PDB file of N, CA and C in Angstrom:
ATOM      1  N   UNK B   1      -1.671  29.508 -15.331  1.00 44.00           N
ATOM      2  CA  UNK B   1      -2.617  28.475 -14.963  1.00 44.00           C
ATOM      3  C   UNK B   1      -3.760  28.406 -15.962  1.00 44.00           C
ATOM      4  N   UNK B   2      -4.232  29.467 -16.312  1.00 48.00           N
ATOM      5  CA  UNK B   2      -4.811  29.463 -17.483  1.00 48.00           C
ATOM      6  C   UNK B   2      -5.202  28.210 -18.539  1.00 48.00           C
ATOM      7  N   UNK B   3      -6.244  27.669 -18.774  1.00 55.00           N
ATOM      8  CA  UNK B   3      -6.380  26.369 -19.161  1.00 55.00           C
ATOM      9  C   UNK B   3      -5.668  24.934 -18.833  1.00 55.00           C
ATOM     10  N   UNK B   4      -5.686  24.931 -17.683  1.00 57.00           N
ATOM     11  CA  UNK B   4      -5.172  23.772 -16.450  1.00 57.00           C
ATOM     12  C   UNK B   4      -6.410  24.015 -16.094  1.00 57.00           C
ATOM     13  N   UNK B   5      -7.099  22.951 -15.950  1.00 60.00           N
ATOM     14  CA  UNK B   5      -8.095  21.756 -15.570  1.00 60.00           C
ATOM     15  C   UNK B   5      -8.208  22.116 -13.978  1.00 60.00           C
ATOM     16  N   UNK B   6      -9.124  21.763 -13.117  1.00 82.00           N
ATOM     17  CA  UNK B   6      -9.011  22.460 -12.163  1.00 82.00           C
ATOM     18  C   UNK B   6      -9.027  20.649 -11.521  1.00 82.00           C
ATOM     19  N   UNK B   7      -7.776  20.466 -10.651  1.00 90.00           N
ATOM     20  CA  UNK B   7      -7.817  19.149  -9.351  1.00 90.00           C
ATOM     21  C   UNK B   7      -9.017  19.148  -8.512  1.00 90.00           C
ATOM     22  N   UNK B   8     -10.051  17.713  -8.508  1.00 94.00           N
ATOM     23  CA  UNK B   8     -10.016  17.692  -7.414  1.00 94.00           C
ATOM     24  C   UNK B   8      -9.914  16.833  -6.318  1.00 94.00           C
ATOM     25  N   UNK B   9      -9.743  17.279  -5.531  1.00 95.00           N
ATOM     26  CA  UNK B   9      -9.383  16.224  -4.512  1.00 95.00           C
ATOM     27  C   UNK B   9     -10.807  15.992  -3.142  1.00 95.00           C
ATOM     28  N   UNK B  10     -11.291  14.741  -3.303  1.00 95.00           N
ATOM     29  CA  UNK B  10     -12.590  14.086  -2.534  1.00 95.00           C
ATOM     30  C   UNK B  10     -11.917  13.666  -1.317  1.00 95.00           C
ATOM     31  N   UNK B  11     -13.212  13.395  -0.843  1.00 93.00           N
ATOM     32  CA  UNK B  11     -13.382  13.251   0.514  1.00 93.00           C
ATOM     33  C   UNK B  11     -12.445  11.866   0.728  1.00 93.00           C
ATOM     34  N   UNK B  12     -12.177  12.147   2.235  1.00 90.00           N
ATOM     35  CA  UNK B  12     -11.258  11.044   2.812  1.00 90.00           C
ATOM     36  C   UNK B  12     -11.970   9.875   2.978  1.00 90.00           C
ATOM     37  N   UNK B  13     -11.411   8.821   2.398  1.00 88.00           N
ATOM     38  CA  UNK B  13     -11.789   7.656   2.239  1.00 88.00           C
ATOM     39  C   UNK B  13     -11.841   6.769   3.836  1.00 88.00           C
ATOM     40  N   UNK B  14     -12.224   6.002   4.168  1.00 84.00           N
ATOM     41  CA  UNK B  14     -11.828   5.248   5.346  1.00 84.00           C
ATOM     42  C   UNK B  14     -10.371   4.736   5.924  1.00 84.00           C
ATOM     43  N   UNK B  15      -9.675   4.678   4.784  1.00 78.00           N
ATOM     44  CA  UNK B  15      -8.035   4.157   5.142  1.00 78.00           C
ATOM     45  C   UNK B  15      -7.337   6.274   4.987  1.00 78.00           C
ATOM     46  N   UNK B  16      -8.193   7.095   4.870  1.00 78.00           N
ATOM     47  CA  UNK B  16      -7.697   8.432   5.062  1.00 78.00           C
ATOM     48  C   UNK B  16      -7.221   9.115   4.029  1.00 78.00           C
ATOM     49  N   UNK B  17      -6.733   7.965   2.953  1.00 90.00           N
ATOM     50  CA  UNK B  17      -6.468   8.417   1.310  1.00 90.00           C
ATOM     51  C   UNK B  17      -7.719   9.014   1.238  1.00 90.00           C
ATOM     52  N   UNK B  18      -7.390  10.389  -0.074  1.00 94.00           N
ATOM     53  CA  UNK B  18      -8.427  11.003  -1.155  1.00 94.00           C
ATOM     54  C   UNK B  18      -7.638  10.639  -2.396  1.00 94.00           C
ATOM     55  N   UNK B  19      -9.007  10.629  -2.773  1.00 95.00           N
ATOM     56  CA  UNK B  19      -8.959  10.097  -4.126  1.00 95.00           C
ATOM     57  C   UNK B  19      -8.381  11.184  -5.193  1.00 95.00           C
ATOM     58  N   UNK B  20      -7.516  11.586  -5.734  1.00 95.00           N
ATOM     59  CA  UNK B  20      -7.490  13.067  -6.634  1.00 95.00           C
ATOM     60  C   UNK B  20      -7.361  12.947  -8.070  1.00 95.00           C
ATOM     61  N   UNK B  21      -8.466  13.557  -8.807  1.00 94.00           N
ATOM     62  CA  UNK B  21      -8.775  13.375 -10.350  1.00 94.00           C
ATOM     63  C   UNK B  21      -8.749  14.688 -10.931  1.00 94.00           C
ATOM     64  N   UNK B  22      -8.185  14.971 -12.392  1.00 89.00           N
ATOM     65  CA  UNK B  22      -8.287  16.014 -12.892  1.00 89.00           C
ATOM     66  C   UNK B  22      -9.450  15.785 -14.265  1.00 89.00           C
ATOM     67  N   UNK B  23     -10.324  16.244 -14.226  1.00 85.00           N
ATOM     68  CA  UNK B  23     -11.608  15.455 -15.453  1.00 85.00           C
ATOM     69  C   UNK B  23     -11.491  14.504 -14.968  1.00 85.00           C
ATOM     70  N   UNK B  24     -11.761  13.864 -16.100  1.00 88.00           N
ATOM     71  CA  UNK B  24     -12.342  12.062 -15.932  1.00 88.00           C
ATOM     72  C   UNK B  24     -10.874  11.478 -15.616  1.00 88.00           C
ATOM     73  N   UNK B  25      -9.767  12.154 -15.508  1.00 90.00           N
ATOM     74  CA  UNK B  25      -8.200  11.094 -15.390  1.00 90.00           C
ATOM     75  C   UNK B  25      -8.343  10.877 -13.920  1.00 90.00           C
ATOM     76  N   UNK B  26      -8.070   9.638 -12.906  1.00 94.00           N
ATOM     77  CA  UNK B  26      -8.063   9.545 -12.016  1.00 94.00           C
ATOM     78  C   UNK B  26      -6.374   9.998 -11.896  1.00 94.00           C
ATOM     79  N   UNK B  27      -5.927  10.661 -11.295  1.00 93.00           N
ATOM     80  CA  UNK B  27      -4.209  11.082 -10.615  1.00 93.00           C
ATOM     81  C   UNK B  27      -3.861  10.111  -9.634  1.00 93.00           C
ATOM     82  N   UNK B  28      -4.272   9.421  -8.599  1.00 95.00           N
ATOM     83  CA  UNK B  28      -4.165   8.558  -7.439  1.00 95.00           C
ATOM     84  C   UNK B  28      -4.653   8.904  -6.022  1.00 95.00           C
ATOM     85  N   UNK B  29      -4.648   8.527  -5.062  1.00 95.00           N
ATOM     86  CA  UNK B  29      -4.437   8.968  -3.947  1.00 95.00           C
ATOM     87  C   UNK B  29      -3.660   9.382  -3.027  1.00 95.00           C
ATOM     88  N   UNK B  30      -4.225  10.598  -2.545  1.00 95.00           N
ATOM     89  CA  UNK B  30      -3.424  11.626  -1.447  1.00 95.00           C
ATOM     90  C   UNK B  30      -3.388  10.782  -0.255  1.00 95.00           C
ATOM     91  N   UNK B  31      -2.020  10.760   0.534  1.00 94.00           N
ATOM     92  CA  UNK B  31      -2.227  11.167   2.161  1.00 94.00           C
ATOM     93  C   UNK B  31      -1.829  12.069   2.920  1.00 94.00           C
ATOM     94  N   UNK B  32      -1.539  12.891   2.002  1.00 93.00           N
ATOM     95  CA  UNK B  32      -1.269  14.595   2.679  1.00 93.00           C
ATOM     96  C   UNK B  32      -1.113  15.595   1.205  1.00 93.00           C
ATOM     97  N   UNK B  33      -0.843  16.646   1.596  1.00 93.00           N
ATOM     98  CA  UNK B  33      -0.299  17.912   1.113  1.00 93.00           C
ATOM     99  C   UNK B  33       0.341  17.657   0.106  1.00 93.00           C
ATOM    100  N   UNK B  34       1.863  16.893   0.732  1.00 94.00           N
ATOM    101  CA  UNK B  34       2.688  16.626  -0.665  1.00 94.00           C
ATOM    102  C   UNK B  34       2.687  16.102  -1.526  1.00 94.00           C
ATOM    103  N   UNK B  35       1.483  15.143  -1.179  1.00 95.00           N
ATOM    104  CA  UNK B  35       0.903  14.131  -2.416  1.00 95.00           C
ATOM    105  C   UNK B  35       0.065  15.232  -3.812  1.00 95.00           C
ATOM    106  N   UNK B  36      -0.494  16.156  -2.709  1.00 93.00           N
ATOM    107  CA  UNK B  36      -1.564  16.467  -3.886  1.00 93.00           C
ATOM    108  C   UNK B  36      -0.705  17.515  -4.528  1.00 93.00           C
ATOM    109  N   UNK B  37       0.761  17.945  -3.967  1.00 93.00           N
ATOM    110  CA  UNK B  37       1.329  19.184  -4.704  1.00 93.00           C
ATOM    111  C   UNK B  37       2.108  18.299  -6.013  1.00 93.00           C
ATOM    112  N   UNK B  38       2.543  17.149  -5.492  1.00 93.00           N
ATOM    113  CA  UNK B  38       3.109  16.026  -6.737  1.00 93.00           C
ATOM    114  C   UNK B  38       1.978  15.883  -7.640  1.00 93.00           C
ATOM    115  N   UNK B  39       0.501  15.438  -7.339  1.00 91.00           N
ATOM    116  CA  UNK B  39      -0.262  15.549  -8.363  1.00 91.00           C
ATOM    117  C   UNK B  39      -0.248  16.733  -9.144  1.00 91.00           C
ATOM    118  N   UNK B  40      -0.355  18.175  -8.809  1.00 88.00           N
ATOM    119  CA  UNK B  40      -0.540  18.813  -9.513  1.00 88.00           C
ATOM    120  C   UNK B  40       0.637  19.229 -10.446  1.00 88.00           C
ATOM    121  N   UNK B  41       2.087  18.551  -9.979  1.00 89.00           N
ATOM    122  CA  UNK B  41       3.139  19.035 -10.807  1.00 89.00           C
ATOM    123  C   UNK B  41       2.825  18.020 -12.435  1.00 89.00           C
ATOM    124  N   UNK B  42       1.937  16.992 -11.953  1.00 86.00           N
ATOM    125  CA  UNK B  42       1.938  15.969 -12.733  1.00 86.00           C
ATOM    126  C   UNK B  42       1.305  16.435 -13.636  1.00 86.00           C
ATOM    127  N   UNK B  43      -0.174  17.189 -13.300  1.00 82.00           N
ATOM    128  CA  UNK B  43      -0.677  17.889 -14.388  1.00 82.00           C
ATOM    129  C   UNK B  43      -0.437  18.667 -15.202  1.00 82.00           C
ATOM    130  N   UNK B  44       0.708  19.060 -14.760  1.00 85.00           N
ATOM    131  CA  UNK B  44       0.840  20.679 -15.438  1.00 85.00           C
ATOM    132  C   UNK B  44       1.164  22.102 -14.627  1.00 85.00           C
ATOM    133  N   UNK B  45       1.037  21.799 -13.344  1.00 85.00           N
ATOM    134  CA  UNK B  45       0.731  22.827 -13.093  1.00 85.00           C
ATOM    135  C   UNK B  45       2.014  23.597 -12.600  1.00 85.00           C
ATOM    136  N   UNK B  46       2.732  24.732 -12.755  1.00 88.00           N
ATOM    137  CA  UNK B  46       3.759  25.641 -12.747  1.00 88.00           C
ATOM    138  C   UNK B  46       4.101  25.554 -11.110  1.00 88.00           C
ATOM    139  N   UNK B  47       5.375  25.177 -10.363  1.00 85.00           N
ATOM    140  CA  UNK B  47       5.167  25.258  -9.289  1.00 85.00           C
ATOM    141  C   UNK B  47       4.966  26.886  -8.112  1.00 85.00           C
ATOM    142  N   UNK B  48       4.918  27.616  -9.259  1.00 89.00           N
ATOM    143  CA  UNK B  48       4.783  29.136  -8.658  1.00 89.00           C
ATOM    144  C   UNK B  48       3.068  29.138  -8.927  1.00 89.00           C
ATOM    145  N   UNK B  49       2.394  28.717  -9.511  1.00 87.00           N
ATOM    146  CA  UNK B  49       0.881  28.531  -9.392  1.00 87.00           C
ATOM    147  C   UNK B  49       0.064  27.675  -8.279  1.00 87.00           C
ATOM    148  N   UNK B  50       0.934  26.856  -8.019  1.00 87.00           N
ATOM    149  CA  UNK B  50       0.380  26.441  -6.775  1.00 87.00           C
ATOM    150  C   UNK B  50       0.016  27.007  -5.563  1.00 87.00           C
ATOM    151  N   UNK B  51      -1.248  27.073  -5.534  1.00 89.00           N
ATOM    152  CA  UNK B  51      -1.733  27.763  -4.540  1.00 89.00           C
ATOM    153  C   UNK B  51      -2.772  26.833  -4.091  1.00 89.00           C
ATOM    154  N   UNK B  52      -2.638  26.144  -3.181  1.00 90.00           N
ATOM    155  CA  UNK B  52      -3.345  24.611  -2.658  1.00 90.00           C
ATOM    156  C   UNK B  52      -4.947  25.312  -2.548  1.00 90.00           C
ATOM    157  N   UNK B  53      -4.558  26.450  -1.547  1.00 90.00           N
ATOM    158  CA  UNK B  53      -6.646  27.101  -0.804  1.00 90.00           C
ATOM    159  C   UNK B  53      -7.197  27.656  -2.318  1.00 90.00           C
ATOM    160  N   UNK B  54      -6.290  28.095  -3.346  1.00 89.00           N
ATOM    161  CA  UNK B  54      -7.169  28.486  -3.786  1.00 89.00           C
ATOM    162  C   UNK B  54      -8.180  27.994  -4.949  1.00 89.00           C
ATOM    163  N   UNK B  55      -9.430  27.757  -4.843  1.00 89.00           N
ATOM    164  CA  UNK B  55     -10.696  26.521  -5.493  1.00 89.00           C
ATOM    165  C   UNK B  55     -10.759  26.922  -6.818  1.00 89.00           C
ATOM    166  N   UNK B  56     -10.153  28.002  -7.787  1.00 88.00           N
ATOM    167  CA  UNK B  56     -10.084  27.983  -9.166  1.00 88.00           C
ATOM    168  C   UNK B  56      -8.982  26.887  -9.582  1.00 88.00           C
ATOM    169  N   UNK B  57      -7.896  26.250  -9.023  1.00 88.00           N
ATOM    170  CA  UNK B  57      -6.878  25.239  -8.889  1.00 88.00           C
ATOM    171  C   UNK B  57      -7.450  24.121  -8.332  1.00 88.00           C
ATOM    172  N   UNK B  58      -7.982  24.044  -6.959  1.00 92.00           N
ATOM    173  CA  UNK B  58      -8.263  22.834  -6.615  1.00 92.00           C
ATOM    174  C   UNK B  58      -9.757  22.977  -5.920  1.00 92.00           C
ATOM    175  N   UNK B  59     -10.661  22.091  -5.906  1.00 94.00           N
ATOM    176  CA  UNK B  59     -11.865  21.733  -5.530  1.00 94.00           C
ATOM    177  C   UNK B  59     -11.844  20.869  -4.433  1.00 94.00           C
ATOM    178  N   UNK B  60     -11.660  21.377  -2.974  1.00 94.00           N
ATOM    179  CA  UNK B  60     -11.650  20.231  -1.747  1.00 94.00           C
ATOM    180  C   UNK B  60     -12.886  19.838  -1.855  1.00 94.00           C
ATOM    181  N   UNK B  61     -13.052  18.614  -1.810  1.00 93.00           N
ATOM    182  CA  UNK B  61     -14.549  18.259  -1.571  1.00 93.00           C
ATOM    183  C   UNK B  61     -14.274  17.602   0.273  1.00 93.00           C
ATOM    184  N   UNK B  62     -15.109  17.817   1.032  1.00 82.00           N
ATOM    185  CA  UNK B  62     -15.193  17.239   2.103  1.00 82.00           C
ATOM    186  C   UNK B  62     -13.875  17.778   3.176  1.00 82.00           C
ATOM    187  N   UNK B  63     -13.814  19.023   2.772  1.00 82.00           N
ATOM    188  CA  UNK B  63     -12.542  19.138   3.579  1.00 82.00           C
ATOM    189  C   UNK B  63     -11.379  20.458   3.016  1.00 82.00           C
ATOM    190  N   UNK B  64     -10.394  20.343   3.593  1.00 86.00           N
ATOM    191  CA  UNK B  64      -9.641  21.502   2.654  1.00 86.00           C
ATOM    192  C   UNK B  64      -8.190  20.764   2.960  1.00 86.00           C
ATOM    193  N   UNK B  65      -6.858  21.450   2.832  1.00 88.00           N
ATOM    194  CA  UNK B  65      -5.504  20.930   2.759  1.00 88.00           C
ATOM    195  C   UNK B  65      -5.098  20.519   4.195  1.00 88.00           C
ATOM    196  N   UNK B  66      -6.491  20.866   5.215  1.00 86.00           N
ATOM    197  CA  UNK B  66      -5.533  20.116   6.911  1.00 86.00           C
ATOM    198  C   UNK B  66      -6.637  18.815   6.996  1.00 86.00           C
ATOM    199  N   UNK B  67      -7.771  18.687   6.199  1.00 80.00           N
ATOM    200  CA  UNK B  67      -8.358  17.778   6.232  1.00 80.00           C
ATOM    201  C   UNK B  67      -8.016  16.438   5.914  1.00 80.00           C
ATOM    202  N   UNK B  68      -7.688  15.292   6.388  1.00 81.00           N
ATOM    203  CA  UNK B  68      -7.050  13.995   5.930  1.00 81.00           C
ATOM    204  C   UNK B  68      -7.845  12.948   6.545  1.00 81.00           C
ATOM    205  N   UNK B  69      -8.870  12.983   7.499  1.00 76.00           N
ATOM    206  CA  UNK B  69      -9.800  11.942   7.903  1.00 76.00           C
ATOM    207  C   UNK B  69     -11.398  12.950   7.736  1.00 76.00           C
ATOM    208  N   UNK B  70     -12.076  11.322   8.072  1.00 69.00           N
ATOM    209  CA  UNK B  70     -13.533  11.785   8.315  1.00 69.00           C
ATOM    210  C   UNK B  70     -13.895  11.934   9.253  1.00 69.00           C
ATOM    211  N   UNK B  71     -14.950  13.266   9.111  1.00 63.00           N
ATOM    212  CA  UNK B  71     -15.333  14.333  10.916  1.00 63.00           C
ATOM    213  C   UNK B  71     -15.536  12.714  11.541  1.00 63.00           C
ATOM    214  N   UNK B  72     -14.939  12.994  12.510  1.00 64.00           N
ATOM    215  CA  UNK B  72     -15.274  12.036  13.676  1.00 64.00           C
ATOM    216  C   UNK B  72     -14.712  10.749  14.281  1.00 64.00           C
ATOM    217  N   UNK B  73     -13.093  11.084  13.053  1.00 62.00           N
ATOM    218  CA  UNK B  73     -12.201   9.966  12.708  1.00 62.00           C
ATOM    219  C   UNK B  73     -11.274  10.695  13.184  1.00 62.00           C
ATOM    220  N   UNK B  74      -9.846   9.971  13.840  1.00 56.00           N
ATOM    221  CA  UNK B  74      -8.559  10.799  14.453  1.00 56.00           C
ATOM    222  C   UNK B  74      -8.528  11.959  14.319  1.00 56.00           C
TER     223      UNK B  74
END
């Protein structure tokens, strides 16, 4: 993993998509898990490195991998 860019993936939007960018590249939007594990294959990332919780790989903003709405939304 070693110089792989660290994902991250923002807060849930109103339609429940996150937005997921690695630097300035926007990747697309998530609506679950498998979205953001396809993003990260996209980047680069080894599928034995995937380790979704852990924040040297990915940066949840607003949430973590069971998070998919906003507090107070479904």
């Amino acid at each position: 993993m070693s110089g792989t860019a660290r994902v991250v993936v923002h807060p849930p939007s109103s339609s429940g998509g996150q937005r997921v960018t690695v630097g300035a590249e926007n990747l697309g939007v998530a609506y679950g898990v498998v979205d953001v594990i396809e993003f990260l294959r996209r980047a680069g990332v080894a599928p034995d490195d995937m380790q979704l919780e852990d924040p040297r790989l990915v940066d949840w903003r607003g949430g973590g991998p069971a998070v998919w709405s906003k507090p107070g939304e479904g």
